[in-house]
Amino acid sequence: MNEMTTAGTRAPESPLALHRPGPARVQDYLLGGKDNYSCDRRLAHRILEVLPQAAEAARAARAFLAGSVRLLAERGVRQFVDLGCGLPRDDNLHQMAARHIAGTRVVYVDRDPLVIAHARALLIDDGNIAALRADVRDPDAVLGSPEVRRLIDPSEPVALVLSSVLHFLPGAADIVAGLAASAAPGSALVVSHLTADFAPGATAEAARRYREASGVPLYPRRGADVARLLGPFRPLPPGVVPLTGPAPGDPLLYGAVGVR
């Protein structure tokens, strides 16, 4: 687990725990990626045993992210902070945004050193993209980091992206509040979040398996709780919605975009 101390000061590096599944690598496997290990694949298959729609849900979250980025770019948002960004994909946030608005600036943030190593190797192709190893649970350290201070103008709107992240965090509302504290008017929050509203028994069993194998707890939340997580961000229509794909199965995620 990575922690940030004071702004711009990283705690000593800790060895990668590759013998245990990692959230970013499990997600990578569910999305059809190759940056994962046997322990990640075993856990993903155990989840798919009880939630066969889990891979479809992961793809639905990516589709929701792409649509949200387009919506915000068309509203004039040029700055994005992708918090808990996960491993790079074929189509990443800065590419999604650049299709709809020029001059975008993106900071990718993750506490997993493997994620950041991949991001720095594959995503940083110009001066308007940065990758920051930091913990979203310390909003002050994230926002005060050299990477964010260099690229993100606090006087302009910024989109804070928390795609499939907050369901790992017990104090999610406080984290959002800390991130939002200095966000300029017109800023936005993009959230996708695990829920047990539609498949409570199977989701609870999947969360148990996830925690048992990885040591990482999951906190599925109800739709009303996800709405409250938006805090000062007013939800754009259609509000907090279940994320579904073309394959049948109960939704596993809610998505919402809020604007300040």
PDB file of N, CA, C and O in Angstrom, residues 126-165:
ATOM      1  N   ASP A 126       3.533  13.672 -23.876  1.00  0.00           N
ATOM      2  CA  ASP A 126       3.770  15.109 -24.011  1.00  0.00           C
ATOM      3  C   ASP A 126       3.688  15.755 -22.634  1.00  0.00           C
ATOM      4  O   ASP A 126       3.431  15.100 -21.630  1.00  0.00           O
ATOM      5  N   GLY A 127       3.921  17.049 -22.590  1.00  0.00           N
ATOM      6  CA  GLY A 127       3.983  17.741 -21.305  1.00  0.00           C
ATOM      7  C   GLY A 127       2.648  17.976 -20.644  1.00  0.00           C
ATOM      8  O   GLY A 127       2.600  18.501 -19.523  1.00  0.00           O
ATOM      9  N   ASN A 128       1.544  17.591 -21.280  1.00  0.00           N
ATOM     10  CA  ASN A 128       0.221  17.810 -20.703  1.00  0.00           C
ATOM     11  C   ASN A 128      -0.352  16.573 -20.023  1.00  0.00           C
ATOM     12  O   ASN A 128      -1.534  16.542 -19.690  1.00  0.00           O
ATOM     13  N   ILE A 129       0.482  15.565 -19.809  1.00  0.00           N
ATOM     14  CA  ILE A 129       0.066  14.342 -19.132  1.00  0.00           C
ATOM     15  C   ILE A 129       1.094  14.026 -18.054  1.00  0.00           C
ATOM     16  O   ILE A 129       2.299  14.137 -18.280  1.00  0.00           O
ATOM     17  N   ALA A 130       0.613  13.628 -16.871  1.00  0.00           N
ATOM     18  CA  ALA A 130       1.503  13.227 -15.792  1.00  0.00           C
ATOM     19  C   ALA A 130       0.921  12.009 -15.096  1.00  0.00           C
ATOM     20  O   ALA A 130      -0.291  11.767 -15.141  1.00  0.00           O
ATOM     21  N   ALA A 131       1.790  11.229 -14.457  1.00  0.00           N
ATOM     22  CA  ALA A 131       1.368  10.079 -13.665  1.00  0.00           C
ATOM     23  C   ALA A 131       1.938  10.237 -12.265  1.00  0.00           C
ATOM     24  O   ALA A 131       3.144  10.437 -12.093  1.00  0.00           O
ATOM     25  N   LEU A 132       1.079  10.151 -11.283  1.00  0.00           N
ATOM     26  CA  LEU A 132       1.437  10.419  -9.889  1.00  0.00           C
ATOM     27  C   LEU A 132       1.142   9.199  -9.046  1.00  0.00           C
ATOM     28  O   LEU A 132       0.004   8.706  -9.030  1.00  0.00           O
ATOM     29  N   ARG A 133       2.138   8.709  -8.329  1.00  0.00           N
ATOM     30  CA  ARG A 133       1.900   7.644  -7.368  1.00  0.00           C
ATOM     31  C   ARG A 133       1.491   8.290  -6.048  1.00  0.00           C
ATOM     32  O   ARG A 133       2.289   8.939  -5.374  1.00  0.00           O
ATOM     33  N   ALA A 134       0.230   8.108  -5.681  1.00  0.00           N
ATOM     34  CA  ALA A 134      -0.300   8.713  -4.468  1.00  0.00           C
ATOM     35  C   ALA A 134      -1.555   7.963  -4.058  1.00  0.00           C
ATOM     36  O   ALA A 134      -2.106   7.167  -4.815  1.00  0.00           O
ATOM     37  N   ASP A 135      -2.003   8.231  -2.853  1.00  0.00           N
ATOM     38  CA  ASP A 135      -3.170   7.566  -2.293  1.00  0.00           C
ATOM     39  C   ASP A 135      -4.338   8.534  -2.279  1.00  0.00           C
ATOM     40  O   ASP A 135      -4.252   9.611  -1.672  1.00  0.00           O
ATOM     41  N   VAL A 136      -5.428   8.164  -2.930  1.00  0.00           N
ATOM     42  CA  VAL A 136      -6.599   9.034  -3.013  1.00  0.00           C
ATOM     43  C   VAL A 136      -7.170   9.341  -1.636  1.00  0.00           C
ATOM     44  O   VAL A 136      -7.873  10.337  -1.462  1.00  0.00           O
ATOM     45  N   ARG A 137      -6.843   8.530  -0.645  1.00  0.00           N
ATOM     46  CA  ARG A 137      -7.326   8.781   0.714  1.00  0.00           C
ATOM     47  C   ARG A 137      -6.665   9.991   1.359  1.00  0.00           C
ATOM     48  O   ARG A 137      -7.071  10.401   2.459  1.00  0.00           O
ATOM     49  N   ASP A 138      -5.667  10.550   0.695  1.00  0.00           N
ATOM     50  CA  ASP A 138      -5.007  11.770   1.174  1.00  0.00           C
ATOM     51  C   ASP A 138      -5.184  12.854   0.114  1.00  0.00           C
ATOM     52  O   ASP A 138      -4.267  13.161  -0.645  1.00  0.00           O
ATOM     53  N   PRO A 139      -6.385  13.461   0.043  1.00  0.00           N
ATOM     54  CA  PRO A 139      -6.637  14.455  -1.011  1.00  0.00           C
ATOM     55  C   PRO A 139      -5.666  15.619  -0.991  1.00  0.00           C
ATOM     56  O   PRO A 139      -5.282  16.130  -2.055  1.00  0.00           O
ATOM     57  N   ASP A 140      -5.254  16.066   0.194  1.00  0.00           N
ATOM     58  CA  ASP A 140      -4.330  17.202   0.263  1.00  0.00           C
ATOM     59  C   ASP A 140      -3.003  16.867  -0.414  1.00  0.00           C
ATOM     60  O   ASP A 140      -2.416  17.708  -1.110  1.00  0.00           O
ATOM     61  N   ALA A 141      -2.508  15.641  -0.204  1.00  0.00           N
ATOM     62  CA  ALA A 141      -1.247  15.243  -0.824  1.00  0.00           C
ATOM     63  C   ALA A 141      -1.391  15.141  -2.335  1.00  0.00           C
ATOM     64  O   ALA A 141      -0.494  15.527  -3.082  1.00  0.00           O
ATOM     65  N   VAL A 142      -2.532  14.620  -2.787  1.00  0.00           N
ATOM     66  CA  VAL A 142      -2.763  14.525  -4.235  1.00  0.00           C
ATOM     67  C   VAL A 142      -2.804  15.914  -4.854  1.00  0.00           C
ATOM     68  O   VAL A 142      -2.092  16.219  -5.819  1.00  0.00           O
ATOM     69  N   LEU A 143      -3.659  16.780  -4.308  1.00  0.00           N
ATOM     70  CA  LEU A 143      -3.853  18.108  -4.898  1.00  0.00           C
ATOM     71  C   LEU A 143      -2.633  18.998  -4.727  1.00  0.00           C
ATOM     72  O   LEU A 143      -2.424  19.926  -5.514  1.00  0.00           O
ATOM     73  N   GLY A 144      -1.840  18.732  -3.703  1.00  0.00           N
ATOM     74  CA  GLY A 144      -0.645  19.535  -3.478  1.00  0.00           C
ATOM     75  C   GLY A 144       0.611  18.997  -4.128  1.00  0.00           C
ATOM     76  O   GLY A 144       1.690  19.567  -3.974  1.00  0.00           O
ATOM     77  N   SER A 145       0.489  17.915  -4.867  1.00  0.00           N
ATOM     78  CA  SER A 145       1.655  17.295  -5.494  1.00  0.00           C
ATOM     79  C   SER A 145       2.204  18.177  -6.619  1.00  0.00           C
ATOM     80  O   SER A 145       1.466  18.965  -7.228  1.00  0.00           O
ATOM     81  N   PRO A 146       3.498  18.063  -6.916  1.00  0.00           N
ATOM     82  CA  PRO A 146       4.063  18.840  -8.027  1.00  0.00           C
ATOM     83  C   PRO A 146       3.378  18.561  -9.357  1.00  0.00           C
ATOM     84  O   PRO A 146       3.215  19.469 -10.177  1.00  0.00           O
ATOM     85  N   GLU A 147       2.967  17.307  -9.574  1.00  0.00           N
ATOM     86  CA  GLU A 147       2.333  16.952 -10.836  1.00  0.00           C
ATOM     87  C   GLU A 147       1.007  17.690 -11.024  1.00  0.00           C
ATOM     88  O   GLU A 147       0.734  18.249 -12.089  1.00  0.00           O
ATOM     89  N   VAL A 148       0.177  17.678  -9.982  1.00  0.00           N
ATOM     90  CA  VAL A 148      -1.110  18.362 -10.073  1.00  0.00           C
ATOM     91  C   VAL A 148      -0.914  19.868 -10.125  1.00  0.00           C
ATOM     92  O   VAL A 148      -1.565  20.572 -10.918  1.00  0.00           O
ATOM     93  N   ARG A 149      -0.022  20.394  -9.330  1.00  0.00           N
ATOM     94  CA  ARG A 149       0.192  21.854  -9.313  1.00  0.00           C
ATOM     95  C   ARG A 149       0.749  22.351 -10.643  1.00  0.00           C
ATOM     96  O   ARG A 149       0.479  23.485 -11.045  1.00  0.00           O
ATOM     97  N   ARG A 150       1.520  21.504 -11.331  1.00  0.00           N
ATOM     98  CA  ARG A 150       2.084  21.917 -12.631  1.00  0.00           C
ATOM     99  C   ARG A 150       1.027  21.941 -13.724  1.00  0.00           C
ATOM    100  O   ARG A 150       1.017  22.843 -14.566  1.00  0.00           O
ATOM    101  N   LEU A 151       0.125  20.965 -13.715  1.00  0.00           N
ATOM    102  CA  LEU A 151      -0.790  20.806 -14.848  1.00  0.00           C
ATOM    103  C   LEU A 151      -2.196  21.353 -14.606  1.00  0.00           C
ATOM    104  O   LEU A 151      -2.869  21.743 -15.563  1.00  0.00           O
ATOM    105  N   ILE A 152      -2.654  21.360 -13.368  1.00  0.00           N
ATOM    106  CA  ILE A 152      -4.045  21.703 -13.090  1.00  0.00           C
ATOM    107  C   ILE A 152      -4.137  23.123 -12.550  1.00  0.00           C
ATOM    108  O   ILE A 152      -3.595  23.429 -11.488  1.00  0.00           O
ATOM    109  N   ASP A 153      -4.827  23.975 -13.287  1.00  0.00           N
ATOM    110  CA  ASP A 153      -5.033  25.366 -12.888  1.00  0.00           C
ATOM    111  C   ASP A 153      -6.247  25.420 -11.959  1.00  0.00           C
ATOM    112  O   ASP A 153      -7.368  25.136 -12.395  1.00  0.00           O
ATOM    113  N   PRO A 154      -6.057  25.781 -10.681  1.00  0.00           N
ATOM    114  CA  PRO A 154      -7.177  25.761  -9.736  1.00  0.00           C
ATOM    115  C   PRO A 154      -8.258  26.789 -10.037  1.00  0.00           C
ATOM    116  O   PRO A 154      -9.361  26.699  -9.498  1.00  0.00           O
ATOM    117  N   SER A 155      -7.963  27.745 -10.908  1.00  0.00           N
ATOM    118  CA  SER A 155      -8.977  28.751 -11.254  1.00  0.00           C
ATOM    119  C   SER A 155      -9.904  28.282 -12.369  1.00  0.00           C
ATOM    120  O   SER A 155     -10.890  28.945 -12.665  1.00  0.00           O
ATOM    121  N   GLU A 156      -9.580  27.142 -12.997  1.00  0.00           N
ATOM    122  CA  GLU A 156     -10.389  26.605 -14.088  1.00  0.00           C
ATOM    123  C   GLU A 156     -11.097  25.327 -13.631  1.00  0.00           C
ATOM    124  O   GLU A 156     -10.629  24.631 -12.732  1.00  0.00           O
ATOM    125  N   PRO A 157     -12.214  24.990 -14.277  1.00  0.00           N
ATOM    126  CA  PRO A 157     -12.897  23.742 -13.923  1.00  0.00           C
ATOM    127  C   PRO A 157     -12.001  22.531 -14.143  1.00  0.00           C
ATOM    128  O   PRO A 157     -11.199  22.482 -15.071  1.00  0.00           O
ATOM    129  N   VAL A 158     -12.162  21.555 -13.268  1.00  0.00           N
ATOM    130  CA  VAL A 158     -11.436  20.302 -13.366  1.00  0.00           C
ATOM    131  C   VAL A 158     -12.425  19.160 -13.174  1.00  0.00           C
ATOM    132  O   VAL A 158     -13.358  19.268 -12.380  1.00  0.00           O
ATOM    133  N   ALA A 159     -12.227  18.084 -13.893  1.00  0.00           N
ATOM    134  CA  ALA A 159     -13.040  16.884 -13.709  1.00  0.00           C
ATOM    135  C   ALA A 159     -12.264  15.907 -12.839  1.00  0.00           C
ATOM    136  O   ALA A 159     -11.149  15.509 -13.176  1.00  0.00           O
ATOM    137  N   LEU A 160     -12.855  15.545 -11.718  1.00  0.00           N
ATOM    138  CA  LEU A 160     -12.296  14.552 -10.809  1.00  0.00           C
ATOM    139  C   LEU A 160     -12.956  13.215 -11.131  1.00  0.00           C
ATOM    140  O   LEU A 160     -14.170  13.068 -11.000  1.00  0.00           O
ATOM    141  N   VAL A 161     -12.167  12.261 -11.585  1.00  0.00           N
ATOM    142  CA  VAL A 161     -12.700  10.982 -12.067  1.00  0.00           C
ATOM    143  C   VAL A 161     -12.386   9.897 -11.045  1.00  0.00           C
ATOM    144  O   VAL A 161     -11.222   9.664 -10.703  1.00  0.00           O
ATOM    145  N   LEU A 162     -13.440   9.250 -10.550  1.00  0.00           N
ATOM    146  CA  LEU A 162     -13.313   8.147  -9.601  1.00  0.00           C
ATOM    147  C   LEU A 162     -14.082   6.959 -10.176  1.00  0.00           C
ATOM    148  O   LEU A 162     -15.216   6.673  -9.788  1.00  0.00           O
ATOM    149  N   SER A 163     -13.451   6.298 -11.125  1.00  0.00           N
ATOM    150  CA  SER A 163     -14.084   5.211 -11.859  1.00  0.00           C
ATOM    151  C   SER A 163     -13.790   3.888 -11.164  1.00  0.00           C
ATOM    152  O   SER A 163     -12.640   3.443 -11.126  1.00  0.00           O
ATOM    153  N   SER A 164     -14.817   3.277 -10.584  1.00  0.00           N
ATOM    154  CA  SER A 164     -14.681   1.991  -9.875  1.00  0.00           C
ATOM    155  C   SER A 164     -13.611   2.066  -8.793  1.00  0.00           C
ATOM    156  O   SER A 164     -12.767   1.161  -8.667  1.00  0.00           O
ATOM    157  N   VAL A 165     -13.650   3.137  -8.008  1.00  0.00           N
ATOM    158  CA  VAL A 165     -12.649   3.365  -6.967  1.00  0.00           C
ATOM    159  C   VAL A 165     -13.282   3.478  -5.580  1.00  0.00           C
ATOM    160  O   VAL A 165     -12.803   2.861  -4.620  1.00  0.00           O
TER     161      VAL A 165
END
